[in-house]
XYZ file of N, CA and C in Angstrom:
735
model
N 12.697 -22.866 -21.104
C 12.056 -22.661 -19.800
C 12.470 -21.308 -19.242
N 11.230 -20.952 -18.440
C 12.021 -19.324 -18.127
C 12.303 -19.509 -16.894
N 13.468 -18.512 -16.257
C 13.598 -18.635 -14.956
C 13.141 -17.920 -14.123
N 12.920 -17.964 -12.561
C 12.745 -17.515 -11.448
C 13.720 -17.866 -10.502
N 14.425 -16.708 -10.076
C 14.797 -16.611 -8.745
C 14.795 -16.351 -7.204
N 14.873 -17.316 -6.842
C 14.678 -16.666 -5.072
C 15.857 -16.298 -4.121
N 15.761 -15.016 -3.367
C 16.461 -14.071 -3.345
C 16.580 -14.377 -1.897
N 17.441 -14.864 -0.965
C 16.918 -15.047 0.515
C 18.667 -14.843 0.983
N 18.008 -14.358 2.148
C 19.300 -14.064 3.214
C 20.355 -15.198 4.071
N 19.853 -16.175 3.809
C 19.851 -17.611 4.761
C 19.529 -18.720 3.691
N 19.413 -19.637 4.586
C 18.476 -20.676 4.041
C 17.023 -20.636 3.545
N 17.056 -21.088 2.601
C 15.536 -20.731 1.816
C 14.329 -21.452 2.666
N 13.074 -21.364 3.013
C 12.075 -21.980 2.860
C 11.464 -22.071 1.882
N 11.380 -21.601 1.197
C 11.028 -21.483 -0.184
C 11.609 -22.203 -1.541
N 12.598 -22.110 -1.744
C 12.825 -22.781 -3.078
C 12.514 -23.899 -3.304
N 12.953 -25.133 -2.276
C 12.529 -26.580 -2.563
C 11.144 -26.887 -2.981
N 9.815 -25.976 -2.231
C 8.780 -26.058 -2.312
C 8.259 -25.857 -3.986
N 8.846 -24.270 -4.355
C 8.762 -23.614 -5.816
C 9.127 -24.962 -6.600
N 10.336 -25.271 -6.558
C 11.012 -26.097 -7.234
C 9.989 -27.481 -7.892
N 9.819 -27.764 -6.401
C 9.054 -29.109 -6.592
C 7.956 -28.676 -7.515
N 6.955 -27.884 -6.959
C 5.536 -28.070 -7.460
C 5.692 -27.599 -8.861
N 6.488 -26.130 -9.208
C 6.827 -26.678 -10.495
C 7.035 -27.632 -12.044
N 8.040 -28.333 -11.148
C 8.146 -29.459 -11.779
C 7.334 -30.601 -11.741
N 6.697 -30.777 -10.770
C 6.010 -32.071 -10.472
C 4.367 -31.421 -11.463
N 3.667 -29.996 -12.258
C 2.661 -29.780 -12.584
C 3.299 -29.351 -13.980
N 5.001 -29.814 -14.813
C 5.207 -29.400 -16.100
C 4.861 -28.025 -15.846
N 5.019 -26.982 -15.211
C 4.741 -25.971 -15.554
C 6.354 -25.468 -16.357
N 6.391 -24.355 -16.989
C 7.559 -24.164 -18.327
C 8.733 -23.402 -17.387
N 8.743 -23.861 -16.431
C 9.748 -22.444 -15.528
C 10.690 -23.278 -14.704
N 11.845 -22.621 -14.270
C 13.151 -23.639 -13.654
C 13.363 -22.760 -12.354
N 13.446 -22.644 -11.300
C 13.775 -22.003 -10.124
C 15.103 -22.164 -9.896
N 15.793 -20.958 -9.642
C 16.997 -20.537 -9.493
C 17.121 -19.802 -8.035
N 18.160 -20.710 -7.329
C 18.520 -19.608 -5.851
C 19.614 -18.842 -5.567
N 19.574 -17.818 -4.634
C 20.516 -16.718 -5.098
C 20.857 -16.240 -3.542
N 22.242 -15.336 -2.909
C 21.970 -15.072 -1.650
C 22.232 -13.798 -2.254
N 22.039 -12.593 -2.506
C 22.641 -11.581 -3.377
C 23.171 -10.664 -1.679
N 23.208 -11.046 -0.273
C 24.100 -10.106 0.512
C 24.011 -8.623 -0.005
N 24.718 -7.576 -0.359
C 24.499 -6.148 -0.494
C 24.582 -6.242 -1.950
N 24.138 -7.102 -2.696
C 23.895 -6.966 -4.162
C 22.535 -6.536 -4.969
N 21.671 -6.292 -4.187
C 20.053 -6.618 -4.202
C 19.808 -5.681 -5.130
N 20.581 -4.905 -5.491
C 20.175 -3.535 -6.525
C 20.807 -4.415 -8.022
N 21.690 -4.821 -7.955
C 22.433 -5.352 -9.060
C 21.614 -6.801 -9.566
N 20.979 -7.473 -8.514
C 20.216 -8.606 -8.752
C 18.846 -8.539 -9.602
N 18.338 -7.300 -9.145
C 17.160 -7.072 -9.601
C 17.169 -6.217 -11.012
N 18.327 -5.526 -11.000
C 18.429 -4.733 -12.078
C 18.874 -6.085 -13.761
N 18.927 -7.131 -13.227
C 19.460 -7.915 -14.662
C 18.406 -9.025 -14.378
N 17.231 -8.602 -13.757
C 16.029 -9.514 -13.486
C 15.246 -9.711 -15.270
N 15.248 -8.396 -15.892
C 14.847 -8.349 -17.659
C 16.042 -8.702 -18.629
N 17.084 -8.253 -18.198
C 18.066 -8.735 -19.700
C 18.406 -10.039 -19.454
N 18.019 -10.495 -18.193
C 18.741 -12.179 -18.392
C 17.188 -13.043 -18.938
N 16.184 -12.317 -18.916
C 15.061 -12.909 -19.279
C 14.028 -13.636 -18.474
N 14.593 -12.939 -16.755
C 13.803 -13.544 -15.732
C 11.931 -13.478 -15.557
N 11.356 -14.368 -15.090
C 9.989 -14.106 -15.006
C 10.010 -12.906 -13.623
N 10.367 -13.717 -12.895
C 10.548 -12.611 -11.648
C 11.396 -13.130 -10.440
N 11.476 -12.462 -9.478
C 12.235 -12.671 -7.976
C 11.387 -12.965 -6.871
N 11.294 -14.114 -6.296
C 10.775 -14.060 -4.945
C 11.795 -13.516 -3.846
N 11.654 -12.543 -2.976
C 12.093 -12.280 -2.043
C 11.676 -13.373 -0.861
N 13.070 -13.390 -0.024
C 13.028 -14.133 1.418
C 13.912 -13.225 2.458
N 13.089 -13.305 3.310
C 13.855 -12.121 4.006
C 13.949 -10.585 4.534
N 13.563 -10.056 5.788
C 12.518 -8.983 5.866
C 13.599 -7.637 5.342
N 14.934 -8.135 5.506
C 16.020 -6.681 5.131
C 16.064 -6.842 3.811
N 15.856 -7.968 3.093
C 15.675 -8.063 1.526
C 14.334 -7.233 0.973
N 13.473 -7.511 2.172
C 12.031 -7.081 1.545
C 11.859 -5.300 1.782
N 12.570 -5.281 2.884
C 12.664 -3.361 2.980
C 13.334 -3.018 1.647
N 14.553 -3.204 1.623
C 15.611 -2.760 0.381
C 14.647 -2.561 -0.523
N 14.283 -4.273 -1.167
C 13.505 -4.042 -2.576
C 12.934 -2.494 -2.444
N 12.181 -1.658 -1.674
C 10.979 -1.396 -2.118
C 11.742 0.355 -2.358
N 13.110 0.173 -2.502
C 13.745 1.577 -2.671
C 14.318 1.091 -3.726
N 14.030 0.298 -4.736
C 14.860 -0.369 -5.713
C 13.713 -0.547 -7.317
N 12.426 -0.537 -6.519
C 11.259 -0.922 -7.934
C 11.230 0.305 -8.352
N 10.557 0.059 -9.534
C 9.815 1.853 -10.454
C 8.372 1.717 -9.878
N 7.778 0.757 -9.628
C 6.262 0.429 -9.290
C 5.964 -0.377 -8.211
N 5.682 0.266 -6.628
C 5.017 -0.750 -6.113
C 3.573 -0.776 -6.119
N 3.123 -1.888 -5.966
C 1.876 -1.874 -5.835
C 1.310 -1.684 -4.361
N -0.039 -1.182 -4.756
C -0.901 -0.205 -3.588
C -0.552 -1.085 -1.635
N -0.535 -2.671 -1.857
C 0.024 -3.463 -0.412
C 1.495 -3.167 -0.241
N 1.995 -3.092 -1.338
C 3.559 -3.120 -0.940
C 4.131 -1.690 -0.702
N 3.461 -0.788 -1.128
C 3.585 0.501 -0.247
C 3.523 0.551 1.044
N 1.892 0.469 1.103
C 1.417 0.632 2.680
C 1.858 -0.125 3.327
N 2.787 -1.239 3.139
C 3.186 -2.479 3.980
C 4.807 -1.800 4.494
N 5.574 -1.188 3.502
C 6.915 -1.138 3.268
C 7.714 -1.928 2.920
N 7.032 -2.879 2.377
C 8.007 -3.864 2.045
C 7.371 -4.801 0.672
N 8.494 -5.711 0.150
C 8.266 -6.553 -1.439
C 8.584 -7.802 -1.066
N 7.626 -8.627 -1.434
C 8.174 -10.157 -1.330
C 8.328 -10.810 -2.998
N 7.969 -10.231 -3.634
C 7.761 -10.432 -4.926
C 8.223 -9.474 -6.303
N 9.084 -9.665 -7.475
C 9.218 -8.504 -7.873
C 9.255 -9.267 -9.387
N 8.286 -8.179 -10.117
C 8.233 -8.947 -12.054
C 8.919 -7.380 -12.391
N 10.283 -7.717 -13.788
C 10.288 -7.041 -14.541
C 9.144 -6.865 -15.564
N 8.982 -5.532 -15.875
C 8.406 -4.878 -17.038
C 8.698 -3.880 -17.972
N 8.047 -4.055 -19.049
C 8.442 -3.181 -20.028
C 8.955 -1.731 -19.756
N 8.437 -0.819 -18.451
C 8.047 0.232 -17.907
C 9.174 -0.072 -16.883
N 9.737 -1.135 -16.130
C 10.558 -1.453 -15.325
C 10.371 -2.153 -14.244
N 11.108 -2.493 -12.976
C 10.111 -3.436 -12.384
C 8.992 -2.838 -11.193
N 8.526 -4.064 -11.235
C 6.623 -4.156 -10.471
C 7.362 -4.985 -9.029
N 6.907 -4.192 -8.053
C 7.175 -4.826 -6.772
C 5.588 -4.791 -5.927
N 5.587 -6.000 -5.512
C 4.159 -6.824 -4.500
C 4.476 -7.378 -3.200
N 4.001 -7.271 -2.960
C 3.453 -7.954 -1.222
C 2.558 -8.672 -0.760
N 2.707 -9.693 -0.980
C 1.549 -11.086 -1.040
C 1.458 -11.699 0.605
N 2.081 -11.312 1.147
C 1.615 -12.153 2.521
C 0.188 -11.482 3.265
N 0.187 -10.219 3.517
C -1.156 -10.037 4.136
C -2.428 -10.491 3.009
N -2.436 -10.695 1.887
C -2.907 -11.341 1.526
C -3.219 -12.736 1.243
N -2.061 -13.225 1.600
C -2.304 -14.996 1.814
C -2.843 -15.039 3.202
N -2.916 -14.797 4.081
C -2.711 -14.399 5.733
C -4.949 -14.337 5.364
N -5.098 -13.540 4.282
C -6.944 -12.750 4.188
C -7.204 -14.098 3.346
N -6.697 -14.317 2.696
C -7.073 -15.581 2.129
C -7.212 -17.158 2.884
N -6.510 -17.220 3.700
C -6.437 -18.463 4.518
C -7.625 -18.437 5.995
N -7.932 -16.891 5.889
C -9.040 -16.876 6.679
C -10.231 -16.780 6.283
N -10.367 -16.276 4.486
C -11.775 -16.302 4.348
C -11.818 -18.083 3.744
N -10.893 -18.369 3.518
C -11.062 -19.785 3.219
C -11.729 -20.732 3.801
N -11.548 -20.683 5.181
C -11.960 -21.185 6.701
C -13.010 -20.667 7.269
N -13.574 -19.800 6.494
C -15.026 -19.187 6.844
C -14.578 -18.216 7.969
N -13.749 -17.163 7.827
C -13.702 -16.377 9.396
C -14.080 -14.963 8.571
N -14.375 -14.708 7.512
C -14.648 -13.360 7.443
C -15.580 -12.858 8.157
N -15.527 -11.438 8.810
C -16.052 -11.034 9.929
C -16.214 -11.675 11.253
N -14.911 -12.573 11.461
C -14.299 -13.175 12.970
C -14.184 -12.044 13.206
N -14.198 -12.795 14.842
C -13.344 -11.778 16.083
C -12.025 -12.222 16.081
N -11.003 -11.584 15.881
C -9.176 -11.799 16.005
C -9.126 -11.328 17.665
N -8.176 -11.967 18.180
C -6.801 -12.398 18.794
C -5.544 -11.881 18.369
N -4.893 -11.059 18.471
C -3.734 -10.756 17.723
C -2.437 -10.922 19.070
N -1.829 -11.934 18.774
C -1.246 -12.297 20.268
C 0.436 -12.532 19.609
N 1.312 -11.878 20.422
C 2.753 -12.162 20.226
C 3.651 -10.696 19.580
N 4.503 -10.987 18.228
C 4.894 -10.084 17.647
C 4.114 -9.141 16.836
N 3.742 -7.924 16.689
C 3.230 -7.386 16.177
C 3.036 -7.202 14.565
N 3.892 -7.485 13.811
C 4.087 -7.770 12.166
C 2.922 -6.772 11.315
N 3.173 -5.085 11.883
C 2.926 -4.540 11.324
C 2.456 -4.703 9.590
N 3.300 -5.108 9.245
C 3.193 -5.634 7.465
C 1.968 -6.298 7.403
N 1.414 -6.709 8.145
C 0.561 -7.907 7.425
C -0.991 -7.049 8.059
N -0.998 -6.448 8.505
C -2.525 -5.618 9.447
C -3.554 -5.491 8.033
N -3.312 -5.713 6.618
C -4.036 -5.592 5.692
C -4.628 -6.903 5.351
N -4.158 -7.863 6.117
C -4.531 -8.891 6.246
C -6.164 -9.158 7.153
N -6.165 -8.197 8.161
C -7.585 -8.215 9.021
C -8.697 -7.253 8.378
N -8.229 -6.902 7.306
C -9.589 -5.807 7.102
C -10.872 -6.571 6.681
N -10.928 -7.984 6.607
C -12.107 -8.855 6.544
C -12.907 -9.296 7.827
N -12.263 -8.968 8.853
C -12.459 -9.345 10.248
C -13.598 -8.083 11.014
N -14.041 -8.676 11.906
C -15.239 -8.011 12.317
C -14.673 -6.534 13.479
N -13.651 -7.832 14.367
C -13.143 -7.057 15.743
C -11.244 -7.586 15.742
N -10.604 -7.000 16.109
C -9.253 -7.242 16.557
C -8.777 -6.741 17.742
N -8.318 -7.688 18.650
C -7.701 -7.111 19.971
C -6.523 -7.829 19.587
N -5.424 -7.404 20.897
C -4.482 -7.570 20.878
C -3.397 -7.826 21.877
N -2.669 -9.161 22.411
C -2.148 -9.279 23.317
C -0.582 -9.607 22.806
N -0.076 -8.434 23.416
C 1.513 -7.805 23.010
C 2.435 -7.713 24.186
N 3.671 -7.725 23.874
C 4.691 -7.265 25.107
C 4.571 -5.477 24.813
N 4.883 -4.910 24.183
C 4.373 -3.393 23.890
C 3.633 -3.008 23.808
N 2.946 -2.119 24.841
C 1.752 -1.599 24.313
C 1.573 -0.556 23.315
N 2.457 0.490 23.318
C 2.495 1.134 22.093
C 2.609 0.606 20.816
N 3.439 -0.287 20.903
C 2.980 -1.583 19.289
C 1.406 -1.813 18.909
N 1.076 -2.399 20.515
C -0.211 -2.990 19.848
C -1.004 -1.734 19.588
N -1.155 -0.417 20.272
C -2.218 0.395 19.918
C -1.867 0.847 18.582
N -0.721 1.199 18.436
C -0.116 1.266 16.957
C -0.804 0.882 15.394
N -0.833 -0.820 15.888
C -1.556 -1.947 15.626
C -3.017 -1.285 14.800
N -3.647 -1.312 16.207
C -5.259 -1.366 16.535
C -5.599 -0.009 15.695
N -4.490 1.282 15.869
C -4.953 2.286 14.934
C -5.026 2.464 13.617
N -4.428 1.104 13.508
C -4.329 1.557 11.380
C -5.233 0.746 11.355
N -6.387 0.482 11.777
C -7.190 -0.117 11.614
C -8.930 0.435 11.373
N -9.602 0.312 10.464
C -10.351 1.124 10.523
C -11.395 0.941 12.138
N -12.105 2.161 12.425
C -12.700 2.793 13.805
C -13.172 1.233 14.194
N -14.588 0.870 13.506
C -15.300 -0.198 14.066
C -14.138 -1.464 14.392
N -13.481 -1.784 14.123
C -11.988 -2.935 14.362
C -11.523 -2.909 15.396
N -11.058 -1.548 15.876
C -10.116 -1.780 17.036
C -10.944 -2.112 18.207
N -9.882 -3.040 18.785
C -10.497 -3.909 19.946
C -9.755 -2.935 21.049
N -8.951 -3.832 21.981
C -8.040 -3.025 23.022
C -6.890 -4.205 22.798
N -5.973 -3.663 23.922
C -4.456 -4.023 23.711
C -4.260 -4.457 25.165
N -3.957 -5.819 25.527
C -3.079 -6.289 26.650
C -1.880 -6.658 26.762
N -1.179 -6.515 27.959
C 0.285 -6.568 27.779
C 0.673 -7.684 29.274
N -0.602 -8.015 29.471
C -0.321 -8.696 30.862
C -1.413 -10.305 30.189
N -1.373 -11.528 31.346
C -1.791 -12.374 30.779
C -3.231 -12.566 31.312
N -3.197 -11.965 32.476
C -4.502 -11.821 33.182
C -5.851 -11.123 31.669
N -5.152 -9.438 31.445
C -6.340 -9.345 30.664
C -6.142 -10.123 29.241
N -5.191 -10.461 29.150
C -4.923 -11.383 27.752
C -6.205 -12.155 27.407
N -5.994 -12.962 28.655
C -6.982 -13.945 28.609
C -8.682 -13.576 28.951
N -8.925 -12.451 29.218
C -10.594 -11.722 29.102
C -10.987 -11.009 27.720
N -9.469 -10.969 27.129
C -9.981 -10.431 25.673
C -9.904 -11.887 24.900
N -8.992 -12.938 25.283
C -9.505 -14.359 24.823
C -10.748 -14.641 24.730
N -11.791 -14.549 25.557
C -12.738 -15.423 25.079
C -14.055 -13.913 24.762
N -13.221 -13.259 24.314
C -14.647 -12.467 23.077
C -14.092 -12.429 21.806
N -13.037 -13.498 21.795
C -12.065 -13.738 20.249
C -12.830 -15.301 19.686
N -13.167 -15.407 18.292
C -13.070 -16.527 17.263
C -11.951 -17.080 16.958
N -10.475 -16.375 16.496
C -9.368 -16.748 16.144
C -7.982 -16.074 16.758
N -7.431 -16.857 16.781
C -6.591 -16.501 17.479
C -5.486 -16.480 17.132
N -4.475 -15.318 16.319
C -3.116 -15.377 15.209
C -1.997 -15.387 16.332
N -1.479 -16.271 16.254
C 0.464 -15.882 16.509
C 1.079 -15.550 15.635
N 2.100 -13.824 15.680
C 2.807 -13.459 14.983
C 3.970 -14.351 15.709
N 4.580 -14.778 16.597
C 5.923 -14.727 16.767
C 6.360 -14.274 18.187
N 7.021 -14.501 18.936
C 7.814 -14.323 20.062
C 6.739 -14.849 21.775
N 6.918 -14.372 22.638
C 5.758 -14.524 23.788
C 4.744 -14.463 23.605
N 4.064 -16.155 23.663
C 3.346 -16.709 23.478
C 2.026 -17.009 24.809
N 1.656 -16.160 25.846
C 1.215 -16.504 26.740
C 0.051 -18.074 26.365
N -0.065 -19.065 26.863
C -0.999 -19.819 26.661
C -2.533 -20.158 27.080
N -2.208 -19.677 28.321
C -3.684 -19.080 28.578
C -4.752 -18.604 28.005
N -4.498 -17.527 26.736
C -5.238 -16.925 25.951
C -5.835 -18.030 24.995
N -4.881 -19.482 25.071
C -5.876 -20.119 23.914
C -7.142 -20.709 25.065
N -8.604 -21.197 24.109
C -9.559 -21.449 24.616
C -10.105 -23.237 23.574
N -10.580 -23.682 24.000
C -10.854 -25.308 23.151
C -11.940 -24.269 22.157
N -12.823 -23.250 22.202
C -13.071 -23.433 21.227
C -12.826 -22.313 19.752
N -11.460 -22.317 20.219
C -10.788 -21.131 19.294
C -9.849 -21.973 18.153
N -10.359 -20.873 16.897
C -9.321 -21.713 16.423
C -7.715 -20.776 15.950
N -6.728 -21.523 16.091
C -5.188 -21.440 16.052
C -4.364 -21.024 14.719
N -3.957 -19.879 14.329
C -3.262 -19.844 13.250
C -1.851 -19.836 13.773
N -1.121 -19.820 13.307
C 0.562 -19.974 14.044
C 0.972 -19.224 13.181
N 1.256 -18.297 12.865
C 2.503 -17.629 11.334
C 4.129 -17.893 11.527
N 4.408 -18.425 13.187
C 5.604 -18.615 13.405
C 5.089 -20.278 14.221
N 6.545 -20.567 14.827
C 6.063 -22.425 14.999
C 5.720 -21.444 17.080
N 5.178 -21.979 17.150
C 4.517 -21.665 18.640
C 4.870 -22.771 20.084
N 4.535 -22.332 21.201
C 4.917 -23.257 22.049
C 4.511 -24.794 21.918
N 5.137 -25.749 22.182
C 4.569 -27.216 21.481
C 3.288 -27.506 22.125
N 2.879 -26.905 23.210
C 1.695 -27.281 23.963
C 0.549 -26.941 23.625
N 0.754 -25.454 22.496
C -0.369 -24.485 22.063
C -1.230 -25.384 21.107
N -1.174 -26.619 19.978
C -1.897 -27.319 19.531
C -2.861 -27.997 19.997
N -2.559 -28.678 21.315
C -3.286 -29.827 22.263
C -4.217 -28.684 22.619
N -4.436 -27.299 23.050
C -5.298 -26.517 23.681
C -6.577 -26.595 23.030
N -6.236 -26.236 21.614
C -7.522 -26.030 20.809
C -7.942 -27.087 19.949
N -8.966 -27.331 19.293
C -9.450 -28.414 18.075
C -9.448 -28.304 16.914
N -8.875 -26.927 16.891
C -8.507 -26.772 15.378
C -7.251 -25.349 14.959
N -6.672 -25.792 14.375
C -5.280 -24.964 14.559
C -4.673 -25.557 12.928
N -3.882 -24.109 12.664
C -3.224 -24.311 11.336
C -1.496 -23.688 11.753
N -0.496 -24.687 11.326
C 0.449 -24.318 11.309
C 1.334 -22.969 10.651
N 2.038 -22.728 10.850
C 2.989 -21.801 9.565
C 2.890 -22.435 8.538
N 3.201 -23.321 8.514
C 2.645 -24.187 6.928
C 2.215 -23.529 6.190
N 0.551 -23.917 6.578
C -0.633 -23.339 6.094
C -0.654 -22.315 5.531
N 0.066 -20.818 6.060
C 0.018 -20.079 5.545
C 1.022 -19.647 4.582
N 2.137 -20.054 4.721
C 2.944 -19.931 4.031
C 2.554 -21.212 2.308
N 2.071 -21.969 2.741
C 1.906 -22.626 1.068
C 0.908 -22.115 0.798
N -0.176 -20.960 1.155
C -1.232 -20.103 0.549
C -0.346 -18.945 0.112
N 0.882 -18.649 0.561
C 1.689 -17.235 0.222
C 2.287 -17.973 -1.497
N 3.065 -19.099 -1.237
C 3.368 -19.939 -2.480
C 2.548 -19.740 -3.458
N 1.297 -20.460 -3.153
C 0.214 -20.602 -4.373
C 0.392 -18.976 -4.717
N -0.310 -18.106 -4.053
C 0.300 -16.585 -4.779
C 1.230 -16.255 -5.469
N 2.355 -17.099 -5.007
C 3.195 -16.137 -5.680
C 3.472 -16.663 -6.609
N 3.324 -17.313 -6.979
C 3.343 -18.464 -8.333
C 1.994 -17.940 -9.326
N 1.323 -17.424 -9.059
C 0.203 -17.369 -9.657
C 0.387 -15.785 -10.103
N 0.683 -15.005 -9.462
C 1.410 -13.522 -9.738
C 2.309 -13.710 -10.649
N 3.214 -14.849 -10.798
C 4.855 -14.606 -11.568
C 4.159 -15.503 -12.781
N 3.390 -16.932 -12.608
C 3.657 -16.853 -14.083
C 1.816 -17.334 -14.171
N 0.869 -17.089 -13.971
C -0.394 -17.431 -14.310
C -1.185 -18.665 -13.944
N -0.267 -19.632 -13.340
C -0.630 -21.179 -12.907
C -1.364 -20.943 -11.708
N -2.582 -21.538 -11.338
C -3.546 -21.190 -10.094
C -2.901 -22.543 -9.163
N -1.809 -22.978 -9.022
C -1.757 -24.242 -7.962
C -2.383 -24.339 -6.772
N -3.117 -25.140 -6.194
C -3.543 -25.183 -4.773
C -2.268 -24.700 -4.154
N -2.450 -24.727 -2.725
C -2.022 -24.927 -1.432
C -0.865 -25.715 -1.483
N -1.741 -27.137 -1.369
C -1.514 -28.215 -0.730
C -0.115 -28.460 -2.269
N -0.293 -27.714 -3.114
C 0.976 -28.369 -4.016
C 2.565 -28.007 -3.546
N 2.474 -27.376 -2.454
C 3.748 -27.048 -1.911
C 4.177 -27.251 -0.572
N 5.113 -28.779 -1.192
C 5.750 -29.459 0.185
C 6.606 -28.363 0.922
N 5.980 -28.065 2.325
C 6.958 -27.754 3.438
C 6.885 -28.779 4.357
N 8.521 -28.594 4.800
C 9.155 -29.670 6.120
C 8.696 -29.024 7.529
């Protein structure tokens, strides 16, 4: 069986999930967890002689490091700055960035390509490659220089505008389809019954009851799974094959 390791700063979200679906679909691979602390150069460098498939990264100071550590990132994990994913190769290793792509995937899944976005909370620069399927993006931020930030790496027709108060929060709410939480201040107002809810972080407990349809961190995170499993060793698993608590 070959191995994979996951590379995390903390406690994993990740491994139990890998682990399980793994095993529970016979696939030929054993998941291995690791905290490598200021080792991350030494971890990755014996990722080929120990005969690893590859490394999942956990962890956003893990995911900067990697990307001063590969011979190859690929074209997201550049523009992102960061690696969640890393395969040795013959040539040396290949570093990826699969979340703004699980993030484009979980929305064209749901039929939102060419939605109107909501971009409400932490800004998570990294993932903005995630909306280039989207029609319009606004943005309700504690910074406004974040969010215009945001709105500019975005191509011309995209950018929406940027609120930092809850009053206009909520007037750029309802010319929004979806509505993303990165993370931190959560105004609630901005949700509407007929919007629907992505969470990328767990959100105020009240923010579910608002709308009729809403997807947890979960959601997106076992669409980041199925990726990255499918990048490291070729197995297409659903989603739904990766238990999170």
């Amino acid at each position: 069986m070959k191995p994979i390791v996951v590379l995390t700063e903390g406690e994993s979200q990740y491994y139990a999930p890998l682990l399980g679906a793994l095993t529970q679909h016979d696939a030929p691979y054993h998941v291995h967890l690791a905290a490598p602390g200021e080792g991350l150069a030494a971890a990755l460098a014996g990722l080929k002689p120990l005969g690893y498939a590859g490394a999942v990264l956990e962890g956003a100071r893990l995911e900067r490091e990697a990307t001063r550590l590969v011979a190859r990132l690929e074209p997201e994990a550049r523009e992102a700055g960061r690696v969640d994913l890393v395969v040795p190769e013959w040539a040396g290793l290949r570093g990826a960035y699969l979340k703004p792509q699980a993030l484009a995937r979980l929305l064209e899944a749901h039929g939102f390509v060419g939605a109107r976005v909501l971009w409400v909370g932490a800004v998570r620069p990294e993932l903005r490659l995630a909306l280039r399927g989207v029609r319009l993006v606004h943005a309700v931020v504690e910074n406004f220089p974040e969010g215009e930030a945001l709105l500019a790496a975005l191509p011309g027709p995209q950018r929406g505008r940027v609120a930092v108060d809850e009053t206009r929060g909520a007037a750029l709410a309802r010319e929004a389809d979806v509505v993303i939480y990165g993370g931190g201040r959560f105004p609630l107002a901005v949700l509407e019954p007929y919007h629907t809810f992505i969470a990328l972080e767990p959100p105020p407990r009240d923010a579910y009851a608002l709308v009729a349809n809403s997807f947890a961190p979960a959601a997106w995170r076992q669409v980041h799974l199925s990726l990255l499993v499918e990048h490291l060793t070729g197995y297409a698993l659903p989603p739904e094959a990766f238990h999170l608590e």
